[in-house]
C-alpha cells in the first residue's frame, strides 16, 4: 500500500469512485468520530474501521506527518488540528445572512416567540451556545433575559429541548458524561431528572426528528427544537420558544415549521463541505 507521503504512487481505485487508499484514510477518520471520546489506539481504530492493524498504523504514522492525526503518548492518537481547520474553513463559507434569514422566517411563520440558533460550544466540554436569534420587536429584558445571558453563556445538554436534541445525536460516551452531570441549578420545573427517562427521550428525538420542552429551562416557557446536521454529524439545534400561556404545547404546524427551518440550515451547512470533496 502506498503512503500519504508518496504522491507518485498510483493508488488503486475503489468501487465507490475514489482511490482505495484515500477511502481507507477516511474510514480511519470516521472511526475516531464513531468511537467518541478523544484518544484511541490503532487496535480499536482498526476494529471500528474494518481495516487490519498494520494498515491503520501506517495511515496514522503518515497522517501525523501531514497533521491529519496527532500522536498522544505511546501508541495513542487523536484527530489533528488540520481536521478542525478544514471544518472551520468549510463553515466559514456559508452564505452571509442566510442562516439569520431562516430564523426570521420561522419567527414570522409561527407568529412570534423567540427563535434561537444553538451550536455545540467549542470549549468547556459538551455544552450548547446560542449564536444567533430572531425575536422581532421584542426586548429580551421583558422576559428577564439579557443578550449576554443568551448569546455568551453555554448551557447543559441535559436540559431543554435544544440541549436534548443535540445530545440525542452525540456518541454514547459523550451522552454518558452529560448524564453524569447534575441538572443545572435554576432549571425549570419540567427538567428531566431521571436518567432513564432522559435516555428514552433521546430515542424519541431520533425517531421523530424533534424535541418538545415543557418548562424545562425556564418556568413559564415551552419550546420545540429540531437538529441541525452536517451530513451525519450533529452541529446544533434550532429552538422556538414561547410563553406557556400562549403555547401550552407546540402545535403540529409549529413543529413542522421548526423541522423545515432546521433542515434548511442543515443544507446550508452541507453545501461548502460538498464542494470540497
PDB file of C-alpha atoms in Angstrom:
ATOM      1  CA  UNK A   1       0.000   0.000   0.000  1.00  0.00           C
ATOM      2  CA  UNK A   2       1.387   3.407  -0.896  1.00  0.00           C
ATOM      3  CA  UNK A   3       1.793   6.042   1.808  1.00  0.00           C
ATOM      4  CA  UNK A   4       0.329   9.503   2.200  1.00  0.00           C
ATOM      5  CA  UNK A   5       3.762  10.930   1.587  1.00  0.00           C
ATOM      6  CA  UNK A   6       4.299   9.273  -1.822  1.00  0.00           C
ATOM      7  CA  UNK A   7       2.446  11.380  -4.411  1.00  0.00           C
ATOM      8  CA  UNK A   8       3.962   9.417  -7.299  1.00  0.00           C
ATOM      9  CA  UNK A   9       2.402   6.114  -6.308  1.00  0.00           C
ATOM     10  CA  UNK A  10      -0.605   5.085  -8.380  1.00  0.00           C
ATOM     11  CA  UNK A  11      -3.442   4.467  -5.934  1.00  0.00           C
ATOM     12  CA  UNK A  12      -5.834   1.633  -6.590  1.00  0.00           C
ATOM     13  CA  UNK A  13      -9.374   2.636  -7.394  1.00  0.00           C
ATOM     14  CA  UNK A  14     -12.398   1.533  -5.419  1.00  0.00           C
ATOM     15  CA  UNK A  15     -15.930   0.810  -6.498  1.00  0.00           C
ATOM     16  CA  UNK A  16     -17.061   3.965  -4.685  1.00  0.00           C
ATOM     17  CA  UNK A  17     -15.193   6.054  -7.261  1.00  0.00           C
ATOM     18  CA  UNK A  18     -12.234   7.312  -5.199  1.00  0.00           C
ATOM     19  CA  UNK A  19      -8.776   5.952  -4.511  1.00  0.00           C
ATOM     20  CA  UNK A  20      -8.733   2.860  -2.305  1.00  0.00           C
ATOM     21  CA  UNK A  21      -6.063   4.385  -0.080  1.00  0.00           C
ATOM     22  CA  UNK A  22      -7.948   7.657   0.362  1.00  0.00           C
ATOM     23  CA  UNK A  23     -11.076   5.711   1.270  1.00  0.00           C
ATOM     24  CA  UNK A  24      -9.142   3.848   3.970  1.00  0.00           C
ATOM     25  CA  UNK A  25      -7.864   7.136   5.381  1.00  0.00           C
ATOM     26  CA  UNK A  26     -11.427   8.453   5.553  1.00  0.00           C
ATOM     27  CA  UNK A  27     -12.529   5.259   7.292  1.00  0.00           C
ATOM     28  CA  UNK A  28      -9.904   5.798   9.985  1.00  0.00           C
ATOM     29  CA  UNK A  29     -11.034   9.412  10.412  1.00  0.00           C
ATOM     30  CA  UNK A  30     -14.655   8.314  10.726  1.00  0.00           C
ATOM     31  CA  UNK A  31     -13.608   5.693  13.279  1.00  0.00           C
ATOM     32  CA  UNK A  32     -12.476   8.474  15.624  1.00  0.00           C
ATOM     33  CA  UNK A  33     -15.897  10.137  15.489  1.00  0.00           C
ATOM     34  CA  UNK A  34     -17.808   6.842  15.696  1.00  0.00           C
ATOM     35  CA  UNK A  35     -15.886   5.751  18.778  1.00  0.00           C
ATOM     36  CA  UNK A  36     -16.419   9.065  20.524  1.00  0.00           C
ATOM     37  CA  UNK A  37     -14.022  10.369  23.108  1.00  0.00           C
ATOM     38  CA  UNK A  38     -10.712  11.897  22.109  1.00  0.00           C
ATOM     39  CA  UNK A  39      -7.763   9.496  22.101  1.00  0.00           C
ATOM     40  CA  UNK A  40      -7.643   5.996  20.617  1.00  0.00           C
ATOM     41  CA  UNK A  41      -5.118   3.285  19.766  1.00  0.00           C
ATOM     42  CA  UNK A  42      -4.553   1.554  16.409  1.00  0.00           C
ATOM     43  CA  UNK A  43      -6.275  -1.620  17.565  1.00  0.00           C
ATOM     44  CA  UNK A  44      -9.652  -0.113  18.376  1.00  0.00           C
ATOM     45  CA  UNK A  45      -9.467   2.104  15.279  1.00  0.00           C
ATOM     46  CA  UNK A  46      -8.791  -0.994  13.172  1.00  0.00           C
ATOM     47  CA  UNK A  47     -11.797  -2.808  14.629  1.00  0.00           C
ATOM     48  CA  UNK A  48     -14.091   0.185  14.095  1.00  0.00           C
ATOM     49  CA  UNK A  49     -12.873   0.893  10.548  1.00  0.00           C
ATOM     50  CA  UNK A  50     -12.773  -2.746   9.457  1.00  0.00           C
ATOM     51  CA  UNK A  51      -9.111  -2.474   8.416  1.00  0.00           C
ATOM     52  CA  UNK A  52      -6.154  -4.548   9.569  1.00  0.00           C
ATOM     53  CA  UNK A  53      -3.908  -3.230  12.325  1.00  0.00           C
ATOM     54  CA  UNK A  54      -0.849  -2.716  10.126  1.00  0.00           C
ATOM     55  CA  UNK A  55      -2.768  -0.645   7.567  1.00  0.00           C
ATOM     56  CA  UNK A  56      -4.228   1.570  10.288  1.00  0.00           C
ATOM     57  CA  UNK A  57      -0.800   2.010  11.874  1.00  0.00           C
ATOM     58  CA  UNK A  58       0.722   3.138   8.556  1.00  0.00           C
ATOM     59  CA  UNK A  59      -2.170   5.566   7.966  1.00  0.00           C
ATOM     60  CA  UNK A  60      -1.737   7.024  11.438  1.00  0.00           C
ATOM     61  CA  UNK A  61       2.035   7.378  11.013  1.00  0.00           C
ATOM     62  CA  UNK A  62       1.676   9.141   7.658  1.00  0.00           C
ATOM     63  CA  UNK A  63      -1.214  11.223   8.965  1.00  0.00           C
ATOM     64  CA  UNK A  64       0.863  12.527  11.865  1.00  0.00           C
ATOM     65  CA  UNK A  65       3.352  13.933   9.356  1.00  0.00           C
ATOM     66  CA  UNK A  66       0.506  15.589   7.404  1.00  0.00           C
ATOM     67  CA  UNK A  67      -1.203  16.979  10.517  1.00  0.00           C
ATOM     68  CA  UNK A  68      -4.298  14.818   9.990  1.00  0.00           C
ATOM     69  CA  UNK A  69      -3.623  12.969  13.255  1.00  0.00           C
ATOM     70  CA  UNK A  70      -1.637  13.745  16.409  1.00  0.00           C
ATOM     71  CA  UNK A  71       0.316  11.236  18.486  1.00  0.00           C
ATOM     72  CA  UNK A  72      -0.528  11.412  22.179  1.00  0.00           C
ATOM     73  CA  UNK A  73       1.848   9.414  24.340  1.00  0.00           C
ATOM     74  CA  UNK A  74       2.908   5.917  23.339  1.00  0.00           C
ATOM     75  CA  UNK A  75       0.727   4.280  20.713  1.00  0.00           C
ATOM     76  CA  UNK A  76      -2.238   6.631  21.146  1.00  0.00           C
ATOM     77  CA  UNK A  77      -3.653   9.109  18.625  1.00  0.00           C
ATOM     78  CA  UNK A  78      -6.296  11.769  18.162  1.00  0.00           C
ATOM     79  CA  UNK A  79      -7.567  13.832  15.238  1.00  0.00           C
ATOM     80  CA  UNK A  80      -5.123  16.571  14.271  1.00  0.00           C
ATOM     81  CA  UNK A  81      -5.544  20.304  14.026  1.00  0.00           C
ATOM     82  CA  UNK A  82      -5.751  20.256  10.241  1.00  0.00           C
ATOM     83  CA  UNK A  83      -9.042  18.351  10.536  1.00  0.00           C
ATOM     84  CA  UNK A  84     -10.523  21.139  12.630  1.00  0.00           C
ATOM     85  CA  UNK A  85      -9.074  23.738  10.257  1.00  0.00           C
ATOM     86  CA  UNK A  86     -10.869  22.153   7.287  1.00  0.00           C
ATOM     87  CA  UNK A  87     -14.163  22.105   9.174  1.00  0.00           C
ATOM     88  CA  UNK A  88     -13.828  25.747  10.208  1.00  0.00           C
ATOM     89  CA  UNK A  89     -12.840  26.723   6.651  1.00  0.00           C
ATOM     90  CA  UNK A  90     -15.901  24.971   5.248  1.00  0.00           C
ATOM     91  CA  UNK A  91     -18.307  26.550   7.719  1.00  0.00           C
ATOM     92  CA  UNK A  92     -16.785  29.970   7.053  1.00  0.00           C
ATOM     93  CA  UNK A  93     -18.113  29.810   3.500  1.00  0.00           C
ATOM     94  CA  UNK A  94     -21.765  29.548   4.464  1.00  0.00           C
ATOM     95  CA  UNK A  95     -23.572  32.391   2.615  1.00  0.00           C
ATOM     96  CA  UNK A  96     -23.739  35.635   4.601  1.00  0.00           C
ATOM     97  CA  UNK A  97     -27.033  36.224   6.461  1.00  0.00           C
ATOM     98  CA  UNK A  98     -28.577  33.051   5.045  1.00  0.00           C
ATOM     99  CA  UNK A  99     -28.984  31.423   8.447  1.00  0.00           C
ATOM    100  CA  UNK A 100     -30.407  34.546  10.080  1.00  0.00           C
ATOM    101  CA  UNK A 101     -32.976  34.941   7.328  1.00  0.00           C
ATOM    102  CA  UNK A 102     -34.206  31.415   8.065  1.00  0.00           C
ATOM    103  CA  UNK A 103     -34.578  32.327  11.742  1.00  0.00           C
ATOM    104  CA  UNK A 104     -36.544  35.441  10.867  1.00  0.00           C
ATOM    105  CA  UNK A 105     -38.830  33.498   8.532  1.00  0.00           C
ATOM    106  CA  UNK A 106     -39.554  30.922  11.245  1.00  0.00           C
ATOM    107  CA  UNK A 107     -40.304  33.741  13.696  1.00  0.00           C
ATOM    108  CA  UNK A 108     -42.806  35.259  11.247  1.00  0.00           C
ATOM    109  CA  UNK A 109     -44.354  31.927  10.227  1.00  0.00           C
ATOM    110  CA  UNK A 110     -45.045  30.932  13.831  1.00  0.00           C
ATOM    111  CA  UNK A 111     -46.343  34.379  14.819  1.00  0.00           C
ATOM    112  CA  UNK A 112     -43.713  35.482  17.229  1.00  0.00           C
ATOM    113  CA  UNK A 113     -41.905  33.906  20.096  1.00  0.00           C
ATOM    114  CA  UNK A 114     -38.160  33.598  20.391  1.00  0.00           C
ATOM    115  CA  UNK A 115     -36.195  31.714  17.734  1.00  0.00           C
ATOM    116  CA  UNK A 116     -32.660  30.745  18.717  1.00  0.00           C
ATOM    117  CA  UNK A 117     -29.843  29.003  16.902  1.00  0.00           C
ATOM    118  CA  UNK A 118     -27.713  26.826  19.195  1.00  0.00           C
ATOM    119  CA  UNK A 119     -24.419  25.199  18.240  1.00  0.00           C
ATOM    120  CA  UNK A 120     -22.143  22.897  20.161  1.00  0.00           C
ATOM    121  CA  UNK A 121     -19.854  25.121  22.218  1.00  0.00           C
ATOM    122  CA  UNK A 122     -16.208  24.935  21.063  1.00  0.00           C
ATOM    123  CA  UNK A 123     -14.815  24.877  24.609  1.00  0.00           C
ATOM    124  CA  UNK A 124     -15.856  23.760  28.080  1.00  0.00           C
ATOM    125  CA  UNK A 125     -16.982  20.220  27.345  1.00  0.00           C
ATOM    126  CA  UNK A 126     -20.294  19.110  25.848  1.00  0.00           C
ATOM    127  CA  UNK A 127     -22.327  22.324  26.041  1.00  0.00           C
ATOM    128  CA  UNK A 128     -24.521  24.395  23.747  1.00  0.00           C
ATOM    129  CA  UNK A 129     -24.193  28.050  22.939  1.00  0.00           C
ATOM    130  CA  UNK A 130     -26.662  30.436  21.335  1.00  0.00           C
ATOM    131  CA  UNK A 131     -25.030  32.073  18.326  1.00  0.00           C
ATOM    132  CA  UNK A 132     -27.991  33.885  16.746  1.00  0.00           C
ATOM    133  CA  UNK A 133     -31.637  34.699  17.385  1.00  0.00           C
ATOM    134  CA  UNK A 134     -34.756  36.244  15.898  1.00  0.00           C
ATOM    135  CA  UNK A 135     -37.040  37.954  18.404  1.00  0.00           C
ATOM    136  CA  UNK A 136     -38.827  40.521  16.238  1.00  0.00           C
ATOM    137  CA  UNK A 137     -39.644  43.711  18.114  1.00  0.00           C
ATOM    138  CA  UNK A 138     -39.356  42.003  21.497  1.00  0.00           C
ATOM    139  CA  UNK A 139     -36.984  43.254  24.151  1.00  0.00           C
ATOM    140  CA  UNK A 140     -35.203  40.408  25.910  1.00  0.00           C
ATOM    141  CA  UNK A 141     -35.358  42.348  29.166  1.00  0.00           C
ATOM    142  CA  UNK A 142     -39.132  41.912  29.044  1.00  0.00           C
ATOM    143  CA  UNK A 143     -38.510  38.220  29.627  1.00  0.00           C
ATOM    144  CA  UNK A 144     -35.894  38.698  32.319  1.00  0.00           C
ATOM    145  CA  UNK A 145     -33.054  37.908  29.908  1.00  0.00           C
ATOM    146  CA  UNK A 146     -30.011  39.847  28.744  1.00  0.00           C
ATOM    147  CA  UNK A 147     -28.228  39.372  25.388  1.00  0.00           C
ATOM    148  CA  UNK A 148     -25.122  38.257  27.259  1.00  0.00           C
ATOM    149  CA  UNK A 149     -27.019  35.519  29.098  1.00  0.00           C
ATOM    150  CA  UNK A 150     -28.472  34.202  25.865  1.00  0.00           C
ATOM    151  CA  UNK A 151     -25.546  34.598  23.487  1.00  0.00           C
ATOM    152  CA  UNK A 152     -22.451  34.178  25.610  1.00  0.00           C
ATOM    153  CA  UNK A 153     -23.318  31.563  28.218  1.00  0.00           C
ATOM    154  CA  UNK A 154     -23.002  27.868  27.435  1.00  0.00           C
ATOM    155  CA  UNK A 155     -25.768  25.603  28.648  1.00  0.00           C
ATOM    156  CA  UNK A 156     -26.008  21.980  29.701  1.00  0.00           C
ATOM    157  CA  UNK A 157     -27.141  19.497  27.075  1.00  0.00           C
ATOM    158  CA  UNK A 158     -29.245  17.520  29.526  1.00  0.00           C
ATOM    159  CA  UNK A 159     -31.833  20.257  29.965  1.00  0.00           C
ATOM    160  CA  UNK A 160     -34.121  21.892  27.428  1.00  0.00           C
ATOM    161  CA  UNK A 161     -35.434  20.912  24.015  1.00  0.00           C
ATOM    162  CA  UNK A 162     -32.377  22.219  22.160  1.00  0.00           C
ATOM    163  CA  UNK A 163     -29.947  20.607  24.612  1.00  0.00           C
ATOM    164  CA  UNK A 164     -31.599  17.204  24.432  1.00  0.00           C
ATOM    165  CA  UNK A 165     -31.863  17.474  20.639  1.00  0.00           C
ATOM    166  CA  UNK A 166     -28.096  17.921  20.332  1.00  0.00           C
ATOM    167  CA  UNK A 167     -27.433  15.255  22.955  1.00  0.00           C
ATOM    168  CA  UNK A 168     -29.619  12.722  21.109  1.00  0.00           C
ATOM    169  CA  UNK A 169     -27.215  12.610  18.152  1.00  0.00           C
ATOM    170  CA  UNK A 170     -23.911  12.613  20.048  1.00  0.00           C
ATOM    171  CA  UNK A 171     -21.881   9.416  20.611  1.00  0.00           C
ATOM    172  CA  UNK A 172     -22.885   7.276  23.591  1.00  0.00           C
ATOM    173  CA  UNK A 173     -19.721   8.025  25.646  1.00  0.00           C
ATOM    174  CA  UNK A 174     -20.491  11.762  25.472  1.00  0.00           C
ATOM    175  CA  UNK A 175     -24.120  11.113  26.394  1.00  0.00           C
ATOM    176  CA  UNK A 176     -22.990   9.234  29.482  1.00  0.00           C
ATOM    177  CA  UNK A 177     -20.743  12.102  30.563  1.00  0.00           C
ATOM    178  CA  UNK A 178     -23.637  14.553  30.215  1.00  0.00           C
ATOM    179  CA  UNK A 179     -25.995  12.257  32.126  1.00  0.00           C
ATOM    180  CA  UNK A 180     -23.459  12.195  34.948  1.00  0.00           C
ATOM    181  CA  UNK A 181     -23.858  15.972  35.328  1.00  0.00           C
ATOM    182  CA  UNK A 182     -26.431  17.348  37.763  1.00  0.00           C
ATOM    183  CA  UNK A 183     -29.490  19.153  36.446  1.00  0.00           C
ATOM    184  CA  UNK A 184     -28.397  22.809  36.251  1.00  0.00           C
ATOM    185  CA  UNK A 185     -29.383  24.992  39.160  1.00  0.00           C
ATOM    186  CA  UNK A 186     -32.322  27.190  38.220  1.00  0.00           C
ATOM    187  CA  UNK A 187     -33.716  24.797  35.605  1.00  0.00           C
ATOM    188  CA  UNK A 188     -37.466  24.891  35.087  1.00  0.00           C
ATOM    189  CA  UNK A 189     -39.966  22.557  36.763  1.00  0.00           C
ATOM    190  CA  UNK A 190     -40.177  20.435  33.615  1.00  0.00           C
ATOM    191  CA  UNK A 191     -36.490  19.467  33.642  1.00  0.00           C
ATOM    192  CA  UNK A 192     -35.936  15.709  33.410  1.00  0.00           C
ATOM    193  CA  UNK A 193     -34.053  14.472  36.483  1.00  0.00           C
ATOM    194  CA  UNK A 194     -34.291  10.715  35.915  1.00  0.00           C
ATOM    195  CA  UNK A 195     -31.607   9.442  33.552  1.00  0.00           C
ATOM    196  CA  UNK A 196     -33.658   6.526  32.223  1.00  0.00           C
ATOM    197  CA  UNK A 197     -36.454   8.894  31.275  1.00  0.00           C
ATOM    198  CA  UNK A 198     -33.919  11.237  29.694  1.00  0.00           C
ATOM    199  CA  UNK A 199     -32.373   8.419  27.626  1.00  0.00           C
ATOM    200  CA  UNK A 200     -35.834   7.378  26.443  1.00  0.00           C
ATOM    201  CA  UNK A 201     -36.488  10.970  25.354  1.00  0.00           C
ATOM    202  CA  UNK A 202     -33.290  10.916  23.274  1.00  0.00           C
ATOM    203  CA  UNK A 203     -34.504   7.820  21.414  1.00  0.00           C
ATOM    204  CA  UNK A 204     -37.827   9.568  20.742  1.00  0.00           C
ATOM    205  CA  UNK A 205     -35.995  12.615  19.363  1.00  0.00           C
ATOM    206  CA  UNK A 206     -34.032  10.463  16.928  1.00  0.00           C
ATOM    207  CA  UNK A 207     -37.230   8.696  15.831  1.00  0.00           C
ATOM    208  CA  UNK A 208     -39.339  11.839  15.454  1.00  0.00           C
ATOM    209  CA  UNK A 209     -36.703  14.375  14.409  1.00  0.00           C
ATOM    210  CA  UNK A 210     -37.681  16.952  17.040  1.00  0.00           C
ATOM    211  CA  UNK A 211     -37.969  17.576  20.789  1.00  0.00           C
ATOM    212  CA  UNK A 212     -40.601  19.292  22.893  1.00  0.00           C
ATOM    213  CA  UNK A 213     -39.683  21.070  26.112  1.00  0.00           C
ATOM    214  CA  UNK A 214     -42.369  21.972  28.624  1.00  0.00           C
ATOM    215  CA  UNK A 215     -40.923  24.481  31.086  1.00  0.00           C
ATOM    216  CA  UNK A 216     -37.556  22.701  31.062  1.00  0.00           C
ATOM    217  CA  UNK A 217     -35.088  25.573  31.024  1.00  0.00           C
ATOM    218  CA  UNK A 218     -37.322  28.271  32.441  1.00  0.00           C
ATOM    219  CA  UNK A 219     -40.605  28.264  34.301  1.00  0.00           C
ATOM    220  CA  UNK A 220     -43.431  29.581  32.156  1.00  0.00           C
ATOM    221  CA  UNK A 221     -41.801  28.831  28.772  1.00  0.00           C
ATOM    222  CA  UNK A 222     -42.461  25.956  26.361  1.00  0.00           C
ATOM    223  CA  UNK A 223     -40.462  25.091  23.276  1.00  0.00           C
ATOM    224  CA  UNK A 224     -39.733  22.789  20.392  1.00  0.00           C
ATOM    225  CA  UNK A 225     -36.391  22.120  18.743  1.00  0.00           C
ATOM    226  CA  UNK A 226     -35.042  20.275  15.698  1.00  0.00           C
ATOM    227  CA  UNK A 227     -31.497  19.105  14.882  1.00  0.00           C
ATOM    228  CA  UNK A 228     -29.069  20.831  12.534  1.00  0.00           C
ATOM    229  CA  UNK A 229     -26.809  18.257  10.923  1.00  0.00           C
ATOM    230  CA  UNK A 230     -23.573  18.371   8.973  1.00  0.00           C
ATOM    231  CA  UNK A 231     -24.088  15.209   6.930  1.00  0.00           C
ATOM    232  CA  UNK A 232     -24.455  12.555   9.679  1.00  0.00           C
ATOM    233  CA  UNK A 233     -22.948  14.681  12.486  1.00  0.00           C
ATOM    234  CA  UNK A 234     -24.893  16.944  14.814  1.00  0.00           C
ATOM    235  CA  UNK A 235     -23.680  20.542  14.922  1.00  0.00           C
ATOM    236  CA  UNK A 236     -26.563  22.298  16.657  1.00  0.00           C
ATOM    237  CA  UNK A 237     -30.296  22.773  17.098  1.00  0.00           C
ATOM    238  CA  UNK A 238     -32.939  25.303  16.165  1.00  0.00           C
ATOM    239  CA  UNK A 239     -35.215  26.304  19.049  1.00  0.00           C
ATOM    240  CA  UNK A 240     -38.590  28.017  19.049  1.00  0.00           C
ATOM    241  CA  UNK A 241     -39.626  29.292  22.484  1.00  0.00           C
ATOM    242  CA  UNK A 242     -42.975  30.771  23.572  1.00  0.00           C
ATOM    243  CA  UNK A 243     -44.691  31.552  26.878  1.00  0.00           C
ATOM    244  CA  UNK A 244     -46.617  28.539  28.202  1.00  0.00           C
ATOM    245  CA  UNK A 245     -49.736  30.698  28.454  1.00  0.00           C
ATOM    246  CA  UNK A 246     -49.543  31.329  24.695  1.00  0.00           C
ATOM    247  CA  UNK A 247     -48.343  27.849  23.696  1.00  0.00           C
ATOM    248  CA  UNK A 248     -49.451  25.220  26.251  1.00  0.00           C
ATOM    249  CA  UNK A 249     -47.977  22.647  23.876  1.00  0.00           C
ATOM    250  CA  UNK A 250     -46.358  23.176  20.470  1.00  0.00           C
ATOM    251  CA  UNK A 251     -48.940  22.516  17.718  1.00  0.00           C
ATOM    252  CA  UNK A 252     -48.068  20.296  14.780  1.00  0.00           C
ATOM    253  CA  UNK A 253     -47.785  23.329  12.490  1.00  0.00           C
ATOM    254  CA  UNK A 254     -45.115  24.865  14.734  1.00  0.00           C
ATOM    255  CA  UNK A 255     -43.232  21.581  14.988  1.00  0.00           C
ATOM    256  CA  UNK A 256     -43.227  21.094  11.217  1.00  0.00           C
ATOM    257  CA  UNK A 257     -42.136  24.697  10.605  1.00  0.00           C
ATOM    258  CA  UNK A 258     -39.255  24.271  13.069  1.00  0.00           C
ATOM    259  CA  UNK A 259     -38.183  20.981  11.472  1.00  0.00           C
ATOM    260  CA  UNK A 260     -38.307  22.508   7.991  1.00  0.00           C
ATOM    261  CA  UNK A 261     -36.209  25.516   9.057  1.00  0.00           C
ATOM    262  CA  UNK A 262     -33.651  23.233  10.749  1.00  0.00           C
ATOM    263  CA  UNK A 263     -33.462  21.125   7.580  1.00  0.00           C
ATOM    264  CA  UNK A 264     -32.731  24.264   5.556  1.00  0.00           C
ATOM    265  CA  UNK A 265     -29.947  25.193   7.970  1.00  0.00           C
ATOM    266  CA  UNK A 266     -28.560  21.670   7.622  1.00  0.00           C
ATOM    267  CA  UNK A 267     -28.491  22.021   3.832  1.00  0.00           C
ATOM    268  CA  UNK A 268     -26.674  25.337   4.099  1.00  0.00           C
ATOM    269  CA  UNK A 269     -24.020  23.831   6.359  1.00  0.00           C
ATOM    270  CA  UNK A 270     -23.531  20.916   3.950  1.00  0.00           C
ATOM    271  CA  UNK A 271     -23.013  22.974   0.786  1.00  0.00           C
ATOM    272  CA  UNK A 272     -19.389  24.025   1.384  1.00  0.00           C
ATOM    273  CA  UNK A 273     -18.433  20.544   2.549  1.00  0.00           C
ATOM    274  CA  UNK A 274     -19.852  19.040  -0.620  1.00  0.00           C
ATOM    275  CA  UNK A 275     -17.843  21.433  -2.785  1.00  0.00           C
ATOM    276  CA  UNK A 276     -14.616  20.340  -1.031  1.00  0.00           C
ATOM    277  CA  UNK A 277     -14.945  16.669  -1.941  1.00  0.00           C
TER     278      UNK A 277
END
